[in-house]
Amino acid sequence: MAVERTLSIIKPDATARNITGSINALFEDAGLRIVAQRRVRLTREMAEAFYAVHQERSFFGELVDYMISAPVVVQVLEGEDAIAKNREVMGATNPANADEGTVRKEFGLNVQENSVHGSDSPENAAIEIAFFFAGVDIVG
Ligand code: CMP
């Protein structure tokens, strides 16, 4: 296993409920280190660009509206096998299907307001990290 970095977003439903610290505690308990973090209000253009891969999906418009409805916290998580580990800690996309103890089971509201996003592959992690952070912002 290699040390990897992955892009994580704590989403508007979580910032609105002031639970970013509780979510970060689950990341840290799992051995992931937060090596960059910034609270930001996404613009519509940023949200559309970030989720461009979903632009043909029926939920794209709703997803963009949701992602700009409140601030998000963008972060880089680092650790052994961080991409897969973060996806384990997040749980299934739909909180109704997520395992006990995962972020989405504990905090997610529904399939859209599911509290967190995490990169799904090393290629996408590199692209998504570069979307929000310069190298100098990431301190391991
Ligand atoms: P995320 O892991 O960020 O990837 C795309 C996001 O789209 C997903 O989390 C959810 O927030 C949202 N999403 C996925 N499926 C649906 C759906 N069926 N209806 C509404 N939103 C969805």
mmCIF file of C-alpha atoms in Angstrom, residues 9 80 114 117:
data_model
loop_
_atom_site.group_PDB
_atom_site.id
_atom_site.type_symbol
_atom_site.label_atom_id
_atom_site.label_comp_id
_atom_site.label_asym_id
_atom_site.label_seq_id
_atom_site.Cartn_x
_atom_site.Cartn_y
_atom_site.Cartn_z
ATOM 1 C CA ILE A 9 -15.567 17.949 0.333
ATOM 2 C CA GLU A 80 -1.998 4.736 3.358
ATOM 3 C CA ASN A 114 -24.976 13.034 1.754
ATOM 4 C CA HIS A 117 -17.649 13.840 -1.426
#
